[in-house]
PDB file of C-alpha atoms and ligand atoms in Angstrom:
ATOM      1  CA  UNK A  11     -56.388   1.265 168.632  1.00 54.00           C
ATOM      2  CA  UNK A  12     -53.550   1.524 166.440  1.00 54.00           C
ATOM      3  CA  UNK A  13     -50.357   3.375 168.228  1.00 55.00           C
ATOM      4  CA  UNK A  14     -49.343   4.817 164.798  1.00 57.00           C
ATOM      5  CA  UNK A  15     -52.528   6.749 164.791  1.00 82.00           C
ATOM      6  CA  UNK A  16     -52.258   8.423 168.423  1.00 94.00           C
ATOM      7  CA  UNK A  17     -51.727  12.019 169.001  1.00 97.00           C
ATOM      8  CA  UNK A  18     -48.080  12.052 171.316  1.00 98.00           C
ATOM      9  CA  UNK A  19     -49.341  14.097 173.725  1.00 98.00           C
ATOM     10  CA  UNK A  20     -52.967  14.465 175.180  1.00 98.00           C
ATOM     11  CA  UNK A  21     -53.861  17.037 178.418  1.00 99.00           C
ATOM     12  CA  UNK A  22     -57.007  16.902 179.506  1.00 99.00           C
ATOM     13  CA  UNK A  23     -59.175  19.332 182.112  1.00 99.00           C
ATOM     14  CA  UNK A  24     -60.558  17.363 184.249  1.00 98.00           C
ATOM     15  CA  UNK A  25     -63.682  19.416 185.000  1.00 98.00           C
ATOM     16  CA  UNK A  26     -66.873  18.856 186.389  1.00 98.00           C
ATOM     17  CA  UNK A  27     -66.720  16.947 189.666  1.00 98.00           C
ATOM     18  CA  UNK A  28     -68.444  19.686 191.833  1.00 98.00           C
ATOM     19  CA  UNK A  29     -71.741  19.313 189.027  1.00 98.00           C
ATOM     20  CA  UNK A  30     -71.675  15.577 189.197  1.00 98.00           C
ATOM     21  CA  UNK A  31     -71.579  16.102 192.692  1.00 98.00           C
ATOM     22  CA  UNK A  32     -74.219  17.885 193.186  1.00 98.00           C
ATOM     23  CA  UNK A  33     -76.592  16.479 190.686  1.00 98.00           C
ATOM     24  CA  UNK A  34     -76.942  13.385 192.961  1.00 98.00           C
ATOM     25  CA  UNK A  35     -77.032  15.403 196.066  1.00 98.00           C
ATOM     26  CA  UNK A  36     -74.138  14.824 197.566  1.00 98.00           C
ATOM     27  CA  UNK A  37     -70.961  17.205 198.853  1.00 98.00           C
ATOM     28  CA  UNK A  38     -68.627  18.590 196.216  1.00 98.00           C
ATOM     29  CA  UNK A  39     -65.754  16.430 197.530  1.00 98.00           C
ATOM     30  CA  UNK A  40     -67.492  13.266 196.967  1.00 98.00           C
ATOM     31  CA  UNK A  41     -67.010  14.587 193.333  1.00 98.00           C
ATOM     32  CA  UNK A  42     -63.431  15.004 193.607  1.00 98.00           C
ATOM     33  CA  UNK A  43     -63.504  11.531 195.063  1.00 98.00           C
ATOM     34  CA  UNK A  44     -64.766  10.078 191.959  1.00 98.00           C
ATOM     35  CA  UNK A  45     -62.989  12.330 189.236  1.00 98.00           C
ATOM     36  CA  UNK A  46     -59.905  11.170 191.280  1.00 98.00           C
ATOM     37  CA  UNK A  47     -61.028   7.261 190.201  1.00 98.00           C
ATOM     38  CA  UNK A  48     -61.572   8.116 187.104  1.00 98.00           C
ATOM     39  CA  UNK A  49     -58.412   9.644 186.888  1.00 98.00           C
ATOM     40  CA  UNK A  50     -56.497   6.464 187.819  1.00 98.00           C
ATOM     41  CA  UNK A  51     -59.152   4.459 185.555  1.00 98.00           C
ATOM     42  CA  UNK A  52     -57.863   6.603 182.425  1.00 98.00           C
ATOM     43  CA  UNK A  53     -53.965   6.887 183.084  1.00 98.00           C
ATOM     44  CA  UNK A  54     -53.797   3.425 182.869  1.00 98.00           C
ATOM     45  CA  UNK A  55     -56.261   3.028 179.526  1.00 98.00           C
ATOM     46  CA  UNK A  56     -53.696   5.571 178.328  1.00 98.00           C
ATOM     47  CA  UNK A  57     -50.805   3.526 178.971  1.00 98.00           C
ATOM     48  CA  UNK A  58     -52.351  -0.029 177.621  1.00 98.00           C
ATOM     49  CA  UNK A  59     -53.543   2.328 174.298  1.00 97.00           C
ATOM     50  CA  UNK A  60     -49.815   3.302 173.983  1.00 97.00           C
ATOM     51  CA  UNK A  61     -49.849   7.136 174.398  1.00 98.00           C
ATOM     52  CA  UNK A  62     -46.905   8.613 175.278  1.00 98.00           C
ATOM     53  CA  UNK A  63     -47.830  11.708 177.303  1.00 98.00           C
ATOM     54  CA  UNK A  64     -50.510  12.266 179.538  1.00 99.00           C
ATOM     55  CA  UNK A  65     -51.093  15.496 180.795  1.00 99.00           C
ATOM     56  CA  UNK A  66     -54.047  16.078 183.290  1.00 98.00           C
ATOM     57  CA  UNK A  67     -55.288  19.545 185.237  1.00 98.00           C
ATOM     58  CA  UNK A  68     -55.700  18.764 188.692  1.00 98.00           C
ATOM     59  CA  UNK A  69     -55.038  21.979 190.708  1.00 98.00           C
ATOM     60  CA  UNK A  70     -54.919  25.054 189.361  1.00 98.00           C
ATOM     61  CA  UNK A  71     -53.376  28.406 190.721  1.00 98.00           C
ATOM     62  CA  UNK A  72     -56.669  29.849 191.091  1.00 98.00           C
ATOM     63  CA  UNK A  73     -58.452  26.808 192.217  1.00 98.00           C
ATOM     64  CA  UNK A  74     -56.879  28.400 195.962  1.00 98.00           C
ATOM     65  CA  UNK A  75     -59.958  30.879 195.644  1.00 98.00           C
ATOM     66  CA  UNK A  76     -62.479  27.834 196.500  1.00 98.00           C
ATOM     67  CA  UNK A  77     -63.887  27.590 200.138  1.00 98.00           C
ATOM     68  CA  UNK A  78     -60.888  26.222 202.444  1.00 98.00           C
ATOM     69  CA  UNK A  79     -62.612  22.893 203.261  1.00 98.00           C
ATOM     70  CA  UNK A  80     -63.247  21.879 199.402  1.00 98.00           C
ATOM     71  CA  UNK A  81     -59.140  22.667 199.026  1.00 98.00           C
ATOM     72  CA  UNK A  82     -58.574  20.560 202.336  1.00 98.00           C
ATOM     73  CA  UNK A  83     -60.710  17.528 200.269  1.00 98.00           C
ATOM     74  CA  UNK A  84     -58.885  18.050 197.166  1.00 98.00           C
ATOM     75  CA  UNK A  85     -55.173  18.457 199.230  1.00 98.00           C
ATOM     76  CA  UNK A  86     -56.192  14.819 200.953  1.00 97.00           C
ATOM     77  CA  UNK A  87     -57.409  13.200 197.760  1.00 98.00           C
ATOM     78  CA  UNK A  88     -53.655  14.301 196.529  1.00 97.00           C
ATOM     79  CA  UNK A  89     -52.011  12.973 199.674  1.00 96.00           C
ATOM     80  CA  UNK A  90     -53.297   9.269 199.436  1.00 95.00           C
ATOM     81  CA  UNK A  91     -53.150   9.428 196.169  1.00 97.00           C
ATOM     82  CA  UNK A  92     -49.288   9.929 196.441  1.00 97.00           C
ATOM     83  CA  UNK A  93     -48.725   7.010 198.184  1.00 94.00           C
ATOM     84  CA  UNK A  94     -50.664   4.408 195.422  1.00 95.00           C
ATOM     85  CA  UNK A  95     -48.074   6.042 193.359  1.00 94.00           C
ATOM     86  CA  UNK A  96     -45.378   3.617 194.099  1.00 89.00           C
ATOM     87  CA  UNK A  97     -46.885   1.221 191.826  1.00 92.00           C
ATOM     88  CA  UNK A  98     -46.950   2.995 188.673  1.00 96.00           C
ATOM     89  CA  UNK A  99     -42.730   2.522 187.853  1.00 95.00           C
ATOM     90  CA  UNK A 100     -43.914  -1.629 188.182  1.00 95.00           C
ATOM     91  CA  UNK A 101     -46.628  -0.605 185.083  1.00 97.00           C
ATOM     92  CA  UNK A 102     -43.868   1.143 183.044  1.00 98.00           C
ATOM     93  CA  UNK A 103     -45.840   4.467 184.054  1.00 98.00           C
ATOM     94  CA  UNK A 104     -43.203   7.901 184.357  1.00 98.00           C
ATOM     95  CA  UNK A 105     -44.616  10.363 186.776  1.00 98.00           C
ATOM     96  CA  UNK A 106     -44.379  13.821 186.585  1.00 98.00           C
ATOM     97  CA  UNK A 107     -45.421  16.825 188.462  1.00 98.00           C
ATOM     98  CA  UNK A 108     -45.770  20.724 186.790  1.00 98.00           C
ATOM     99  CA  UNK A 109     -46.607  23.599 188.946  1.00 98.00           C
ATOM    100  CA  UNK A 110     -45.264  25.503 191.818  1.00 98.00           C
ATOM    101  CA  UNK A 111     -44.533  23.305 194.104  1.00 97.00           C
ATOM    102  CA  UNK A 112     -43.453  25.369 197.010  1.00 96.00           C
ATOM    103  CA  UNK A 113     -47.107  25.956 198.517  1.00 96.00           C
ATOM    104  CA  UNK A 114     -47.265  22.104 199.599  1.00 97.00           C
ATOM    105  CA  UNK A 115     -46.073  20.996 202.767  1.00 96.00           C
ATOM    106  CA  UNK A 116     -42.757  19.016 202.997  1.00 97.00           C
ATOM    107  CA  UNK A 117     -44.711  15.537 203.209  1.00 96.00           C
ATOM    108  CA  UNK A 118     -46.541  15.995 199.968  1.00 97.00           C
ATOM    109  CA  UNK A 119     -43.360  17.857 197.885  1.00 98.00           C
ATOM    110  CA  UNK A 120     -41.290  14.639 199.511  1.00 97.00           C
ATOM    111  CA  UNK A 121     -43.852  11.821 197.883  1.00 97.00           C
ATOM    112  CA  UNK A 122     -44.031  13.756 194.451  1.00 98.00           C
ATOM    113  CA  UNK A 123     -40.057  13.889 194.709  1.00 97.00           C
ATOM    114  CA  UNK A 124     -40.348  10.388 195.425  1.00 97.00           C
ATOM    115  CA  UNK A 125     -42.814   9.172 192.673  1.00 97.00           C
ATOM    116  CA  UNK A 126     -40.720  11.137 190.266  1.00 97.00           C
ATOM    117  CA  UNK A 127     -37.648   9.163 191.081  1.00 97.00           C
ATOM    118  CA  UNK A 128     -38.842   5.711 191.462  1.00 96.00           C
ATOM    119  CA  UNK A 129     -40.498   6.206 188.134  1.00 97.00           C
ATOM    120  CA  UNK A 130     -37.851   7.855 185.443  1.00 97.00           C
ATOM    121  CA  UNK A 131     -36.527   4.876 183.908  1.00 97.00           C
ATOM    122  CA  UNK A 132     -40.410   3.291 182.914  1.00 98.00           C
ATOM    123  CA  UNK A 133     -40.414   3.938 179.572  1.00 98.00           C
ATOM    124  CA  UNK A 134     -44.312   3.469 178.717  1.00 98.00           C
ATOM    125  CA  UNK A 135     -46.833   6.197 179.292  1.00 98.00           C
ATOM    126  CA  UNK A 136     -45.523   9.354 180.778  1.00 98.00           C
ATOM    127  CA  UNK A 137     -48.042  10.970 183.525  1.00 98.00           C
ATOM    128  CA  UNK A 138     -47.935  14.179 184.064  1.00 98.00           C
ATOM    129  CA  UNK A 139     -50.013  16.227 186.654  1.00 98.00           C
ATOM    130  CA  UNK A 140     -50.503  19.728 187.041  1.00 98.00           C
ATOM    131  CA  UNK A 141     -50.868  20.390 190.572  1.00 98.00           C
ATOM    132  CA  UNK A 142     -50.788  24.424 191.552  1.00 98.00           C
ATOM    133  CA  UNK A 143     -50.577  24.913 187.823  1.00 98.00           C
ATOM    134  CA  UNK A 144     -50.726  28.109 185.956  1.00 98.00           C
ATOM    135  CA  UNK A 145     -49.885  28.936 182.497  1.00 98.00           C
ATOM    136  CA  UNK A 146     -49.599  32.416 183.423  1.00 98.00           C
ATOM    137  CA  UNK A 147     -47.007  31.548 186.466  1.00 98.00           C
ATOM    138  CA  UNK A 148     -45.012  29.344 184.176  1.00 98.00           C
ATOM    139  CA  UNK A 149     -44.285  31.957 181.478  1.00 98.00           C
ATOM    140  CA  UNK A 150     -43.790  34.248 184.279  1.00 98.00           C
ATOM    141  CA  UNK A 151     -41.251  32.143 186.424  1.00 98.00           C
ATOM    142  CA  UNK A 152     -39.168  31.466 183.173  1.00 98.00           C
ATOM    143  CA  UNK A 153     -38.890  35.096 182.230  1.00 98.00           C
ATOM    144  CA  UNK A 154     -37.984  35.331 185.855  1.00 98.00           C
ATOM    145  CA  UNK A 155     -35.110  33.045 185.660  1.00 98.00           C
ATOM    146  CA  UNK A 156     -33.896  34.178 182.153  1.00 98.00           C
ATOM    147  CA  UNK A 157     -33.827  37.770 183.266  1.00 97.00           C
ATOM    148  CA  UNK A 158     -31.747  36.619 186.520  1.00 98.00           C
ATOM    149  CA  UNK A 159     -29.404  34.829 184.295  1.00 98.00           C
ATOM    150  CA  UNK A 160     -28.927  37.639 181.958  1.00 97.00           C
ATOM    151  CA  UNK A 161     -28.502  39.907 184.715  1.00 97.00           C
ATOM    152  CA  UNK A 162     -25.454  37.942 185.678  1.00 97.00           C
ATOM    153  CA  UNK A 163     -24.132  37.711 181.990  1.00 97.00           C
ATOM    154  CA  UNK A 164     -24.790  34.344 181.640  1.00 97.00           C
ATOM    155  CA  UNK A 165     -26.754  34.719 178.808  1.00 96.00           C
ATOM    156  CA  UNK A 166     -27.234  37.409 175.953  1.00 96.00           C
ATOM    157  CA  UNK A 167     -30.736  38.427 174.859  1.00 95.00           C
ATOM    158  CA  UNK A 168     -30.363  37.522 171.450  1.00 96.00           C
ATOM    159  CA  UNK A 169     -29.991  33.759 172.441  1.00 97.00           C
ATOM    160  CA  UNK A 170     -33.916  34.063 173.883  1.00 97.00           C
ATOM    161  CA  UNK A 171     -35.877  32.348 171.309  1.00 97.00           C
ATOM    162  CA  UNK A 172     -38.786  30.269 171.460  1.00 97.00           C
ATOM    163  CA  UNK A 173     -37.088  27.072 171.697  1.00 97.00           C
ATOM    164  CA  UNK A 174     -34.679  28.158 174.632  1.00 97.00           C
ATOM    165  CA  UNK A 175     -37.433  29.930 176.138  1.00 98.00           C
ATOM    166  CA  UNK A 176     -39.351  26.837 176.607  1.00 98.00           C
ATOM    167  CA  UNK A 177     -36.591  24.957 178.129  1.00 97.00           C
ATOM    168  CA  UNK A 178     -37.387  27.026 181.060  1.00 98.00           C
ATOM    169  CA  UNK A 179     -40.796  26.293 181.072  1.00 98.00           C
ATOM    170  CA  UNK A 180     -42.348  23.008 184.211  1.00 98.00           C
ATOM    171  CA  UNK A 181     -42.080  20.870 180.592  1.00 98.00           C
ATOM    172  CA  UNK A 182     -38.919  21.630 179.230  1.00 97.00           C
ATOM    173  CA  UNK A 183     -38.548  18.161 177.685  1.00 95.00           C
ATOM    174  CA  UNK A 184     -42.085  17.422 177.092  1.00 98.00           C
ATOM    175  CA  UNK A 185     -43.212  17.822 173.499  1.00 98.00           C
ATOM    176  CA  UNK A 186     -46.156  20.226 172.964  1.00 98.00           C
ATOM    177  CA  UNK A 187     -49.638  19.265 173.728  1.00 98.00           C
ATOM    178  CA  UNK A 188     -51.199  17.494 170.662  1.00 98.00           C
ATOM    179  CA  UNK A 189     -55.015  17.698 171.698  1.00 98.00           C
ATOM    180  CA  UNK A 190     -56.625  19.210 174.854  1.00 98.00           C
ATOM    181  CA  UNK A 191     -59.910  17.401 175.775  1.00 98.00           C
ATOM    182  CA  UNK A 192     -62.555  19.514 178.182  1.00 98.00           C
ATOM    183  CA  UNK A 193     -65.381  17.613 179.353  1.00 98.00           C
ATOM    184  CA  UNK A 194     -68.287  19.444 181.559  1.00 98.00           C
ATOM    185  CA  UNK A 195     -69.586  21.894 178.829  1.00 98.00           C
ATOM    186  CA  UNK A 196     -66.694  24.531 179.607  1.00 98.00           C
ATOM    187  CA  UNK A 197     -65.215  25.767 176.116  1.00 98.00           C
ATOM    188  CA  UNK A 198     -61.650  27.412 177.815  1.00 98.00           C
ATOM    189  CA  UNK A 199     -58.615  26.744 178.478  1.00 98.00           C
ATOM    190  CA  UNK A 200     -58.525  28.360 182.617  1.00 98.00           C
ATOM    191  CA  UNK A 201     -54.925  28.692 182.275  1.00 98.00           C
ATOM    192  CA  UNK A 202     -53.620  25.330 181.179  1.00 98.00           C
ATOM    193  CA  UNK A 203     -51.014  25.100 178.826  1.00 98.00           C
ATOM    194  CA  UNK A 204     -51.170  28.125 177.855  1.00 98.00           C
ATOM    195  CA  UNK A 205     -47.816  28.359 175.468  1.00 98.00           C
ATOM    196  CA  UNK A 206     -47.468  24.909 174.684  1.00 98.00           C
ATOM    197  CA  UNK A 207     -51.248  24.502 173.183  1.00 98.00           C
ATOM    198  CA  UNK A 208     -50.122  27.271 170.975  1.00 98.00           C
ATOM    199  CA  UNK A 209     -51.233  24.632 167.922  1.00 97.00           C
ATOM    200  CA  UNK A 210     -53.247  22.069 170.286  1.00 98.00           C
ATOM    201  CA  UNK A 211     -56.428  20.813 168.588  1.00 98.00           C
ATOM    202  CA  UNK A 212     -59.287  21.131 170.966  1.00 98.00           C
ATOM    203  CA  UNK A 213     -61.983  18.587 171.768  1.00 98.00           C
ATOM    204  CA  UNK A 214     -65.407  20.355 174.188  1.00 98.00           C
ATOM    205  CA  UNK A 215     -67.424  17.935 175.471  1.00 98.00           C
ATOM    206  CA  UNK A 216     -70.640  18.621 176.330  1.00 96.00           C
ATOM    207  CA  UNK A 217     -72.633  15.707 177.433  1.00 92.00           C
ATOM    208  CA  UNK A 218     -69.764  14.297 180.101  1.00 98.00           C
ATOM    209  CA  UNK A 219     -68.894  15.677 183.658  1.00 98.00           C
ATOM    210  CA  UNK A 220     -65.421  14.518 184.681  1.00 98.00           C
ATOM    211  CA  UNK A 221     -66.236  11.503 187.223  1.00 98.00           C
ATOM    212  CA  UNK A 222     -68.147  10.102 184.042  1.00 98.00           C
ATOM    213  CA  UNK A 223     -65.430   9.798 181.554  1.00 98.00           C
ATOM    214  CA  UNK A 224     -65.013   6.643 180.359  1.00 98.00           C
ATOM    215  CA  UNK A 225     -62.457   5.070 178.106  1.00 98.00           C
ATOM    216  CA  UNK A 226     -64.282   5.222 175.020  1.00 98.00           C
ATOM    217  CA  UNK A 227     -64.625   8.768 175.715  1.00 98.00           C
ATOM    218  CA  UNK A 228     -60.810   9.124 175.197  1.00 98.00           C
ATOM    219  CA  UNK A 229     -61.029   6.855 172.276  1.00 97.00           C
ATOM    220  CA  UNK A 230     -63.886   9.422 170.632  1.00 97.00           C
ATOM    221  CA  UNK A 231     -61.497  12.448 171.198  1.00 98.00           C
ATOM    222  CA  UNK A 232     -58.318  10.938 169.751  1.00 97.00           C
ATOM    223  CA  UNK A 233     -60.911   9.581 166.858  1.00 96.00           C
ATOM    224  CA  UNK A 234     -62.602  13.234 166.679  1.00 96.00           C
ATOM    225  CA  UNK A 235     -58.659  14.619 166.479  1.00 96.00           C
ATOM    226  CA  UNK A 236     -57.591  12.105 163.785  1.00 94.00           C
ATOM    227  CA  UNK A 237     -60.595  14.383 161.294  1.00 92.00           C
ATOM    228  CA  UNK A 238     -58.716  17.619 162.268  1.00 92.00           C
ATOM    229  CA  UNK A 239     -56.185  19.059 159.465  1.00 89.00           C
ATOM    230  CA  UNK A 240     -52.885  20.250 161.327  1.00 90.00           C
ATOM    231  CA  UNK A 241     -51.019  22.634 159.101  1.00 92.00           C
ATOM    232  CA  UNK A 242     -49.145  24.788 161.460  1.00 93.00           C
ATOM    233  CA  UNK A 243     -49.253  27.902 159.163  1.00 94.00           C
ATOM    234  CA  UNK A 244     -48.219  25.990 156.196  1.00 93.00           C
ATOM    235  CA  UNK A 245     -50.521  24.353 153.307  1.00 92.00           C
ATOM    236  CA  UNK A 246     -50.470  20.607 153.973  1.00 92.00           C
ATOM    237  CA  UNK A 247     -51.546  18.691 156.399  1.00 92.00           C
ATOM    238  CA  UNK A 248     -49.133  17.192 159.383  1.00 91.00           C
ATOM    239  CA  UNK A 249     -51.776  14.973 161.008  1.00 87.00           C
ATOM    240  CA  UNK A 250     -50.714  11.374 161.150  1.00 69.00           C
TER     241      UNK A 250
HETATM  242  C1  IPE B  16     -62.683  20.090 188.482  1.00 97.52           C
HETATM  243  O1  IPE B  16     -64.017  20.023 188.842  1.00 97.52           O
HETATM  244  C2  IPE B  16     -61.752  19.835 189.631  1.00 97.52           C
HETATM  245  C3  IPE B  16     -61.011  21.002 190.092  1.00 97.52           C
HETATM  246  C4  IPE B  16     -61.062  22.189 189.564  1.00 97.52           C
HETATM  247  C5  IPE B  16     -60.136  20.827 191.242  1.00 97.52           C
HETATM  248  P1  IPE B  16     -64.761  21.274 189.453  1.00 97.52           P
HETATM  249  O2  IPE B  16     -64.621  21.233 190.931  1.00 97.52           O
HETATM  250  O3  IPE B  16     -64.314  22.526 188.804  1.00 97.52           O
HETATM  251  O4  IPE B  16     -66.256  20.957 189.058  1.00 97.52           O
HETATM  252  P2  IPE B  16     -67.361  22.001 188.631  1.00 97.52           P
HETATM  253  O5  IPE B  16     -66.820  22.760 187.444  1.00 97.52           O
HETATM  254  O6  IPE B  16     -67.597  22.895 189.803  1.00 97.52           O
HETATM  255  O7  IPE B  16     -68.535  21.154 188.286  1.00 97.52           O
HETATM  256  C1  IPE B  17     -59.923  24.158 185.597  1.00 97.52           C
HETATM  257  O1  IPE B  17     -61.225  24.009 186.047  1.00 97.52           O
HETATM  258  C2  IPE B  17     -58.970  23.583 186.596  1.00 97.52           C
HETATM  259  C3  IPE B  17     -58.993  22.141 186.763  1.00 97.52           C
HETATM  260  C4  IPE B  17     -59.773  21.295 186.138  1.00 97.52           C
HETATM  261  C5  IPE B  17     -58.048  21.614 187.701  1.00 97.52           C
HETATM  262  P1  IPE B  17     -61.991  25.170 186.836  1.00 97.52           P
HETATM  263  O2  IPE B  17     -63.321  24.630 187.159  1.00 97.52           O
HETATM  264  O3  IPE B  17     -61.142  25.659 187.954  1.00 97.52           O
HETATM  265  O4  IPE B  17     -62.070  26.330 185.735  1.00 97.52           O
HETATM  266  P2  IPE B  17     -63.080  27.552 185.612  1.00 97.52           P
HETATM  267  O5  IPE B  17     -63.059  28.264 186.929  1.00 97.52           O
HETATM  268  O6  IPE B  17     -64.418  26.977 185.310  1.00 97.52           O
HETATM  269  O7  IPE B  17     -62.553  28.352 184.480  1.00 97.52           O
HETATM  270 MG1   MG B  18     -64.964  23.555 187.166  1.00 97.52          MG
END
């Protein structure tokens, strides 16, 4: 695929694993098991294809609500999954983490600290995963901040606007989301990305749970994108 013709930044909700699961039978965390392969199977088909940004929905706020040993499954899949991270900065892969990270024991919060830093001078594909992530939290933990700041006179209210607003958002220096990709027949959003999709295109899929997405599934979504017109209010076109 050509790299001129790729969206710059693609977040996808990984949904479906507890379906897949139990379609065959088997425990919802052997699901989580496999979405997490195919996870690692389409970071790195991002990174050969050239995209620039990768966001992907691992943990949401909410997901907390789920029974205690399906979060324990998902916390482990994280945990080992942490440690194969070292190898990314050696296949020019950045890593990145957006959410709250405080809920996470030290161990975890030190390997994503760790990941982070071994990785910010690849200058490939940028990977970014949204672990105890909440749109909703986000917006709300930057108004937080700015109202702190303002309270101390460090800043005016006039000098809120959208773009220093977002700088206080998890991705202050990540460009808006280009195209959002759902698999598992869900057509929302469940809190991801909530300001920063504000002109995302969206691409449902239907026929695919999560563990089941396969690299020319990407390739259909950034081809299925590439028909969309993008005018951002205006008249004309901005795609490609
Ligand atoms: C997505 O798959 C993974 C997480 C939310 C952690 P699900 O676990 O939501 O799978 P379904 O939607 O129940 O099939
Ligand atoms: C969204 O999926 C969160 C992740 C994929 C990590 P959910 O399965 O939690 O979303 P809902 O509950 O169907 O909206
Ligand atoms: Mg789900």
């Amino acid at each position: 695929m050509n790299e001129r013709f790729l969206p710059t930044h693609v977040g996808i909700i990984m949904d479906g694993n507890g379906r897949w699961a139990q379609k065959r039978g088997l425990p919802r965390k052997m699901g989580h098991r496999a979405g997490a392969s195919t996870f690692k199977e389409i970071a790195r088909y991002a990174n050969k294809i050239g995209l620039k940004y990768l966001t992907a929905y691992v943990f949401s706020t909410e997901n907390w609500k789920r029974p205690q040993d399906e979060v324990d499954s998902i916390i482990a899949l994280l945990r080992s999954y942490l440690d194969e991270m070292d190898g990314y900065a050696k296949e020019n892969i950045r890593v990145r983490f957006i959410g709250d990270r405080t809920s996470f024991d030290d161990d975890i919060r030190g390997k994503m600290a760790r990941a982070e830093e071994k990785s910010k001078n690849a200058t490939g594909l940028t990977l970014i995963l949204a672990i105890n992530y909440g749109g909703r939290a986000e917006i709300t933990n930057a108004a937080r901040r700015i109202a702190e700041e303002a309270a101390k006179g460090m800043l005016q209210p006039e000098e809120i606007t959208e773009e220093s607003f977002s700088r206080y958002l998890y991705t202050n220096d990540i460009p808006d989301v280009d195209l959002i990709i759902r698999p598992s027949g869900e057509y929302r959003l469940s809190n991801f990305l909530i300001w920063q999709s504000a002109y995302a295109e969206y691409v449902f899929m239907d026929g695919v749970l999560w563990p089941n997405f396969k690299p020319a599934d990407l390739d259909a979504a950034i081809e299925e994108y590439h028909h969309r017109s993008r005018r951002f209010g205006g008249l004309s076109n901005q795609n490609g």
